[in-house]
Coordinates of C-alpha atoms in Angstrom, one line a residue:
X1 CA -6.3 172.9 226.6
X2 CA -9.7 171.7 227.2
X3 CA -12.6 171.2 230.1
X4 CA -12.3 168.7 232.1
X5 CA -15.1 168.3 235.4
X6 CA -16.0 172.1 234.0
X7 CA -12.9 173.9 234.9
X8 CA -9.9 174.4 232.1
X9 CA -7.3 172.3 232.4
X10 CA -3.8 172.8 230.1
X11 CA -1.4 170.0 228.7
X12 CA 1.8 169.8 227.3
X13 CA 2.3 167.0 224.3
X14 CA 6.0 166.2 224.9
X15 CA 5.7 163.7 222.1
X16 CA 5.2 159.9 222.3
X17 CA 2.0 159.5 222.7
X18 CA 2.5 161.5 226.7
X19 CA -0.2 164.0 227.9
X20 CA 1.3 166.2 230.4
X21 CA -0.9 168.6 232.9
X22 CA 0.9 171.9 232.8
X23 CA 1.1 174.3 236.2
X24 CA -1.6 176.5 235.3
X25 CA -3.7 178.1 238.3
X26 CA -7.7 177.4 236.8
X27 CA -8.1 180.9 237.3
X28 CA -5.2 181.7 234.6
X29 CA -6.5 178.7 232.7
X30 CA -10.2 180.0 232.3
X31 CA -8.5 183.4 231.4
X32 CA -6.1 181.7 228.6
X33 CA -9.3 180.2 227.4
X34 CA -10.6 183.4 226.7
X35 CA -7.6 184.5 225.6
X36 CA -7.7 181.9 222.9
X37 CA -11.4 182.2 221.6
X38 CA -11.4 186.1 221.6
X39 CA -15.0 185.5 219.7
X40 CA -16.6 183.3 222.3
X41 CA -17.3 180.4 219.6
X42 CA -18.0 178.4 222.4
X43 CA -15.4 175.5 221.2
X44 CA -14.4 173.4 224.5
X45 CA -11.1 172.5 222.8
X46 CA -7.7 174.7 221.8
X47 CA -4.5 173.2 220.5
X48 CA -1.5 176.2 221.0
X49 CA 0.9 175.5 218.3
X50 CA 4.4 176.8 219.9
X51 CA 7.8 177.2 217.7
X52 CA 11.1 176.8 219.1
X53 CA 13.7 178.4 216.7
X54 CA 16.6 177.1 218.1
X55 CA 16.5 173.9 217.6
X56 CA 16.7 174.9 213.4
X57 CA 18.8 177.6 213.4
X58 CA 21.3 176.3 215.7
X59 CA 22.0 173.7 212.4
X60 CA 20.6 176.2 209.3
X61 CA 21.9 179.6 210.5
X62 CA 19.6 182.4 209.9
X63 CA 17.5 180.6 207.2
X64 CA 16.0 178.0 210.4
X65 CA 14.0 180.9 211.5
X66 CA 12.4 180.6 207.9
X67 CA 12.4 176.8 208.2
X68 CA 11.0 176.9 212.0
X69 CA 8.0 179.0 210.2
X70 CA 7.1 176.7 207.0
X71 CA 7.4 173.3 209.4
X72 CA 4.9 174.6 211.7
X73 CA 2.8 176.1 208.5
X74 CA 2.7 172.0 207.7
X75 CA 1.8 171.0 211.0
X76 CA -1.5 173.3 211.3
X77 CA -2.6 173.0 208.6
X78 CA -2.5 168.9 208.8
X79 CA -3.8 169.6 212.3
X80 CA -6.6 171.6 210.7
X81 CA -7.3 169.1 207.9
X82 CA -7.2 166.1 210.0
X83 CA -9.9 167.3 212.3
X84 CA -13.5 165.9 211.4
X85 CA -15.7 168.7 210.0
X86 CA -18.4 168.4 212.3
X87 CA -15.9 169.3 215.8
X88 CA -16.1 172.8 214.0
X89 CA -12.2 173.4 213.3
X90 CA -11.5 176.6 212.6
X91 CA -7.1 177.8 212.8
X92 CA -6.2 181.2 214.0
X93 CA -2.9 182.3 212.7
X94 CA -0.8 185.4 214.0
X95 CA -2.9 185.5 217.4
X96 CA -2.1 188.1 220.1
X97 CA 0.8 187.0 221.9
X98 CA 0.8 189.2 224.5
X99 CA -2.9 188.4 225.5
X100 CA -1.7 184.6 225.9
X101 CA 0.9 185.3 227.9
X102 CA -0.6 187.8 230.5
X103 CA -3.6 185.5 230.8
X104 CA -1.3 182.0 231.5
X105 CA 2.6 183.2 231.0
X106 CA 3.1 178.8 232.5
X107 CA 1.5 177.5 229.3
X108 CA 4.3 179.3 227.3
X109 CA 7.8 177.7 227.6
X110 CA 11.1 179.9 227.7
X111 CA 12.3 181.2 223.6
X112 CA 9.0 180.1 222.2
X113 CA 7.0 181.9 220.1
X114 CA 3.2 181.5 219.6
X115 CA 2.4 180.6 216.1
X116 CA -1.6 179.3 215.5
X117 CA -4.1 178.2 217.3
X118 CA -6.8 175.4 216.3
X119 CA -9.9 175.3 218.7
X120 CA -12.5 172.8 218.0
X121 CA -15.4 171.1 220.0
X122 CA -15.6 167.2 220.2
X123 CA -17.4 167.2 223.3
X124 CA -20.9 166.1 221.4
X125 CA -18.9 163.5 219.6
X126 CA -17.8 160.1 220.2
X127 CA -14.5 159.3 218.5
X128 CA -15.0 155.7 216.7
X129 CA -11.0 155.5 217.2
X130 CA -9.9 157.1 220.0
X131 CA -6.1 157.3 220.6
X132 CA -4.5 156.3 224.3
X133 CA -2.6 158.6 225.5
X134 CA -0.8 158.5 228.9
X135 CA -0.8 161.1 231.9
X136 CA 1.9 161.3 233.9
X137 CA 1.0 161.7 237.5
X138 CA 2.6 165.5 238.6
X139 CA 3.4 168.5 236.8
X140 CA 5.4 169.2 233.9
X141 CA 8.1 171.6 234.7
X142 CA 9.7 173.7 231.8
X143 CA 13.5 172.9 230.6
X144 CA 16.6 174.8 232.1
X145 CA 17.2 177.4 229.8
X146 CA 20.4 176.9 227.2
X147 CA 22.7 180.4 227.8
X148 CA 23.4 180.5 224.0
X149 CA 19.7 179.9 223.1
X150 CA 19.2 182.5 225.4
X151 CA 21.2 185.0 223.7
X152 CA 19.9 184.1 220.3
X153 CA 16.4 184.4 221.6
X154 CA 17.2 188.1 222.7
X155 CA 18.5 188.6 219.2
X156 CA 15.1 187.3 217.8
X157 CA 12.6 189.4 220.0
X158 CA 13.6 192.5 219.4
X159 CA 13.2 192.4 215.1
X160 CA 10.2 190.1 215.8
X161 CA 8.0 192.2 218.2
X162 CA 4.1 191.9 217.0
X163 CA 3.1 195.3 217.9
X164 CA -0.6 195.9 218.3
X165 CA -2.5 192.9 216.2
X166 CA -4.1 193.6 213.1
X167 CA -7.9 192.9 213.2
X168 CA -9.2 189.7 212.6
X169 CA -10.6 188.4 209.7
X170 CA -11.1 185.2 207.0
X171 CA -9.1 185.8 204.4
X172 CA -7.4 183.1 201.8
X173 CA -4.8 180.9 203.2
X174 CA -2.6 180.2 199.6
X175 CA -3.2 181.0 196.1
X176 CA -5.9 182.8 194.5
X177 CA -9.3 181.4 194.8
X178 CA -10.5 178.3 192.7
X179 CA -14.0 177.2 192.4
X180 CA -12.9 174.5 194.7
X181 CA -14.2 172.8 198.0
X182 CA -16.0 174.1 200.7
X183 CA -14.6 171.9 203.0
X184 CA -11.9 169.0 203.5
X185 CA -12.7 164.6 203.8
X186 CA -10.4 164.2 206.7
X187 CA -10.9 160.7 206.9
X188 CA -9.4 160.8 203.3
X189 CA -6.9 163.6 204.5
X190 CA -5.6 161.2 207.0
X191 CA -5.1 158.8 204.6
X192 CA -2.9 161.2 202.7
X193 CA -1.1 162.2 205.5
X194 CA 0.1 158.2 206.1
X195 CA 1.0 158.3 202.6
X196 CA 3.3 161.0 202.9
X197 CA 6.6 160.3 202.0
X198 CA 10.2 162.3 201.2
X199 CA 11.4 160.8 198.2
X200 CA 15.3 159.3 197.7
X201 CA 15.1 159.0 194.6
X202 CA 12.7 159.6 191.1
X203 CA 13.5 155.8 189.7
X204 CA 9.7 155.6 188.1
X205 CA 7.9 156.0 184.8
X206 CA 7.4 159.0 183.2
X207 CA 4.8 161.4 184.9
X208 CA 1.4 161.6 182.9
X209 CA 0.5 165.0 182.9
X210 CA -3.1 164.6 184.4
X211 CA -1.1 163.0 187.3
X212 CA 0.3 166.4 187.7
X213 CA -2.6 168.2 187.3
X214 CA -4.3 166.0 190.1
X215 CA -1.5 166.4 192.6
X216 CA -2.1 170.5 192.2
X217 CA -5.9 170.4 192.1
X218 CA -5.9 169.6 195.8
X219 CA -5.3 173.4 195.9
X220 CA -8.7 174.1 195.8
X221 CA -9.3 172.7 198.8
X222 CA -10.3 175.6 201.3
X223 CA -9.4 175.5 204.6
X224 CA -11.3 177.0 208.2
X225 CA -8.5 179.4 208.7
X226 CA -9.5 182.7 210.4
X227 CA -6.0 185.2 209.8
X228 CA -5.2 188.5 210.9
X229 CA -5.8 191.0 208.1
X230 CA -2.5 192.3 206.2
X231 CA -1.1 193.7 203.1
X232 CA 0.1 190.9 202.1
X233 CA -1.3 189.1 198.6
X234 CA -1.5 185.2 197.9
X235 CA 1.6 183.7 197.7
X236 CA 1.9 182.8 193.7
X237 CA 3.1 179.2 192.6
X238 CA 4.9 178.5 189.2
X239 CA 5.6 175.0 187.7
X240 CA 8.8 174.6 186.0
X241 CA 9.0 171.4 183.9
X242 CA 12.1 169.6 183.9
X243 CA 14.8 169.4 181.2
X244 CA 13.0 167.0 178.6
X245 CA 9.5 167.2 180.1
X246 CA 6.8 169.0 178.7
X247 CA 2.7 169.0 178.8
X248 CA 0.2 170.0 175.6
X249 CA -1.4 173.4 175.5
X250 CA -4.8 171.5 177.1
X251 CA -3.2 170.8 180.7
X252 CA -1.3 174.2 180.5
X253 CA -4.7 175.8 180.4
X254 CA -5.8 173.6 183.2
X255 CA -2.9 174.1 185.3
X256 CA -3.1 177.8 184.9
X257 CA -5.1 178.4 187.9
X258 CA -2.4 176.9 190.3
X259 CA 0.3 179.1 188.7
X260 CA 2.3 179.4 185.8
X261 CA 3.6 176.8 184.1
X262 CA 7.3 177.2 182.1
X263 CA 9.7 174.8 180.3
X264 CA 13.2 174.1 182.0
X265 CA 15.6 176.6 180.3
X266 CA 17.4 175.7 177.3
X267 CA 21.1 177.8 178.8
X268 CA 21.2 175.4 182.1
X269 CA 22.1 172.0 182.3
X270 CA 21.1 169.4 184.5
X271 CA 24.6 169.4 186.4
X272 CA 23.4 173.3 187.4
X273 CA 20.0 172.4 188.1
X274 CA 21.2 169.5 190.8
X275 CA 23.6 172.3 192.2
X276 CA 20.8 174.4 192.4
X277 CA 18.9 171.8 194.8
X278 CA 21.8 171.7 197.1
X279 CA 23.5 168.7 195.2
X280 CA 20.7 166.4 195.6
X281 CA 22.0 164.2 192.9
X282 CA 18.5 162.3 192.3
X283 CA 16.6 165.8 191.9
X284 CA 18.4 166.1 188.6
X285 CA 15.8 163.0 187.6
X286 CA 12.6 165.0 188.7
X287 CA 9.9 165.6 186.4
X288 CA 8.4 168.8 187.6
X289 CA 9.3 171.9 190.0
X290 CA 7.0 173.6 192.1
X291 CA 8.0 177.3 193.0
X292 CA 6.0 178.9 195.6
X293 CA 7.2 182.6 195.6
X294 CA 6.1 186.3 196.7
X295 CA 7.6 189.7 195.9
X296 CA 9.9 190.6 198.9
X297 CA 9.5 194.0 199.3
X298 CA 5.6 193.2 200.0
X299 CA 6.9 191.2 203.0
X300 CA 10.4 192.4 204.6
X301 CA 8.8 196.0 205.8
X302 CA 10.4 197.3 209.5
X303 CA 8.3 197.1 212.0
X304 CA 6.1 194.2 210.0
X305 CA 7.3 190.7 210.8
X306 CA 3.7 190.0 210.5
X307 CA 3.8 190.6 207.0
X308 CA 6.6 187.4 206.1
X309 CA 4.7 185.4 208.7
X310 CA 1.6 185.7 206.9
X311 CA 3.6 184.9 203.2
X312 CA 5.3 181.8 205.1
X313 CA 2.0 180.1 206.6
X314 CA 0.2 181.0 203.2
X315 CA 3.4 179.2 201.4
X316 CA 3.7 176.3 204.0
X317 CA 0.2 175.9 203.4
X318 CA 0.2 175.4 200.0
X319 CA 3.4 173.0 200.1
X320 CA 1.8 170.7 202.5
X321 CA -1.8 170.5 200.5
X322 CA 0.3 169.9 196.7
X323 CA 2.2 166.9 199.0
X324 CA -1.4 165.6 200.3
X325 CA -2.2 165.6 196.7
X326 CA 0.5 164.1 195.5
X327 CA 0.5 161.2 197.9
X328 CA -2.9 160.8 196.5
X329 CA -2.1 160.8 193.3
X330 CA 1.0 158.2 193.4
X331 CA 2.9 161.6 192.5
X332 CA 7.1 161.3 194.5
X333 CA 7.8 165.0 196.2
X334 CA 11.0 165.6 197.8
X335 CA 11.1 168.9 199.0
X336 CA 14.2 171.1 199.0
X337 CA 15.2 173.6 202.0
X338 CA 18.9 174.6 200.4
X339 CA 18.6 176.0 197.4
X340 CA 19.8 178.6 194.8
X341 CA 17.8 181.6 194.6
X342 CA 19.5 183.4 191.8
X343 CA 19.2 180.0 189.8
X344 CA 15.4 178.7 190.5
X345 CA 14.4 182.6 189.7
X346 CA 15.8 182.1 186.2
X347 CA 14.6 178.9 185.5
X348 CA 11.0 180.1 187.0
X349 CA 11.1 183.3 184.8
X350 CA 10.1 185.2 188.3
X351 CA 10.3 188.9 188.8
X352 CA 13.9 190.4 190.4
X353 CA 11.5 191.5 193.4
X354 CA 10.4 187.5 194.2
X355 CA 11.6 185.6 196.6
X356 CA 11.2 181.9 196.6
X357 CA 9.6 180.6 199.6
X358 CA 9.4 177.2 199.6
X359 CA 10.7 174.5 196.6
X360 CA 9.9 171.2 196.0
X361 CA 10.2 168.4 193.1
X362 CA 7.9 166.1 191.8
X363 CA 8.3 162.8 189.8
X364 CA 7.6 159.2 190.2
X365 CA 9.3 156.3 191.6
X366 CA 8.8 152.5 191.3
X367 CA 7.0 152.3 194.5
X368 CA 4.7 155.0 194.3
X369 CA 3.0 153.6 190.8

């Protein structure tokens, strides 16, 4: 949503490149405005990031819910990144849905849930590239509602009621603080974000180990990301080499910020390590492993679904910055969404409590180098 002739005006972005003005009363859109920028930061612009959890668990099961969460962890945060400095971005995670949706309950389609919001202000700025968009002429109506999405949905409200928020407050959006950044390049961040690729297959060189090491050191990076307060601690990363691979002592110590770092064990074969990965035969040929992983019984409390949201924007975050990196770096990620728990917490010498969050590989291939 943002001003236009000084009265808030709300749009749906249906994809392909389409702007479409939402049937929101300016009365309720001035209120949802509000609503949005509890602080008053005076920001003319807010993007509501909405998740549909459907559309991934109808294919996933369960685990899409989990998915649903980490995919819209990568979209904010490239949102966030790819928004110049000086509009003054700044992402709020975990806002109060029920505030939203008693100030404008039309900006809010049926079975979505409110994720993030990213509110900056462009209106002093002239865009050197603007992009085109089109806006069709009318309203945008919402879709008719799916009976068995329905009846999911109802499933899903009850175990994931917010309660009253927590307070709001910075806090660190991944791993443990680095002396890193204060801030992002977005122009280079959009050039990462091009680059971006899945990988099908690790058909390159072998990976120099300060390759590695640049990929993760995009961690430091710190992001304008204003979260509720919780209990919940950084989510913790560990690097597990693959079978044959190895780095000296010297990039150990300087990967040791970004998480452990621990050989591929010697009792599993690379047979069980592509069944661990879903039977992604070309994983077997990946170079490195990137765990990201938190102690469940910090995050699956009753009555605290705020507490495995925080863990899986904090763990979404950090995937997405290591695959900025490593499209930077010329470094291959594929990242892996069905994978063996039991299995990757042996190989990553994790505690029984942890539960891996997010898991992706890392190696070269001939057209990355």
């Amino acid at each position: 949503m943002t001003i236009v002739e000084s009265a808030w005006q709300v749009y749906r972005l249906p994809g392909r490149g389409q702007v479409v003005r939402a049937d929101v009363p300016p009365e309720q859109a001035a209120a949802l405005a509000n609503a949005l920028d509890p602080a008053r930061s005076g920001r003319s612009c807010h993007v509501l990031l909405l998740l549909r959890p459907w559309l991934s668990m109808r294919k996933y099961g369960p685990r899409g819910y989990l998915y649903t969460q980490l995919d819209a962890a990568h979209a904010a945060v490239n949102l966030t990144g790819a928004t110049p400095s000086h509009w003054r971005p700044v992402l709020r995670v975990g806002p109060d849905p029920f505030a939203i949706e008693a100030a404008a309950e039309a900006a809010v389609p049926p079975f979505h849930e409110i994720h993030s919001v990213l509110s900056f202000d462009p209106s002093h700025v002239v865009d050197p590239a603007p992009v085109a968009v089109r806006v069709p002429h009318g309203r945008a109506a919402s879709p008719e509602p799916d009976p068995v999405e329905a009846l999911c949905w109802a499933f899903l409200v009850g175990t994931l009621q917010r309660g009253d928020p927590p307070p709001s407050a910075p806090v660190r959006t991944a791993l443990p603080p680095t002396s890193g950044e204060s801030s992002n390049d977005w122009r280079r961040w959009r050039s990462w974000a091009a680059a971006r690729r899945s990988c099908r297959r690790f058909d390159g060189p072998r990976l120099e180990a300060r390759t590695l090491l640049r990929a993760l050191s995009v961690l430091d990076v710190r992001l304008p990301v204003d979260f509720g307060e919780t209990d919940v601690d950084e989510v913790r990363a560990t690097v597990v080499l693959g079978p044959g691979y190895d780095v000296d002592e010297r990039i150990r110590a300087r990967l040791a910020p970004y998480g452990d770092v621990v050989t591929w064990p010697d009792d599993l074969c690379t047979e069980e390590l592509v069944r661990a990965c879903g039977s992604q035969e070309h994983a077997g040929d990946a170079q490195a492993f990137v765990l990201l992983h938190h102690p469940t019984s910090r995050i699956v409390v009753e009555g605290r679904p705020d507490l495995l949201r925080a863990a899986l924007f904090r763990a979404g975050c950090a995937a997405h910055l290591i695959q900025l990196g490593a499209a930077g770096a010329g470094v291959a990620v594929l990242t892996i969404g069905r994978f063996d728990q039991a299995v990757w917490s042996h190989a990553g010498r994790l505690d029984v409590d942890d539960q891996v969050l997010y898991l992706m590989a890392l190696g070269t291939t001939k057209e990355s180098m």
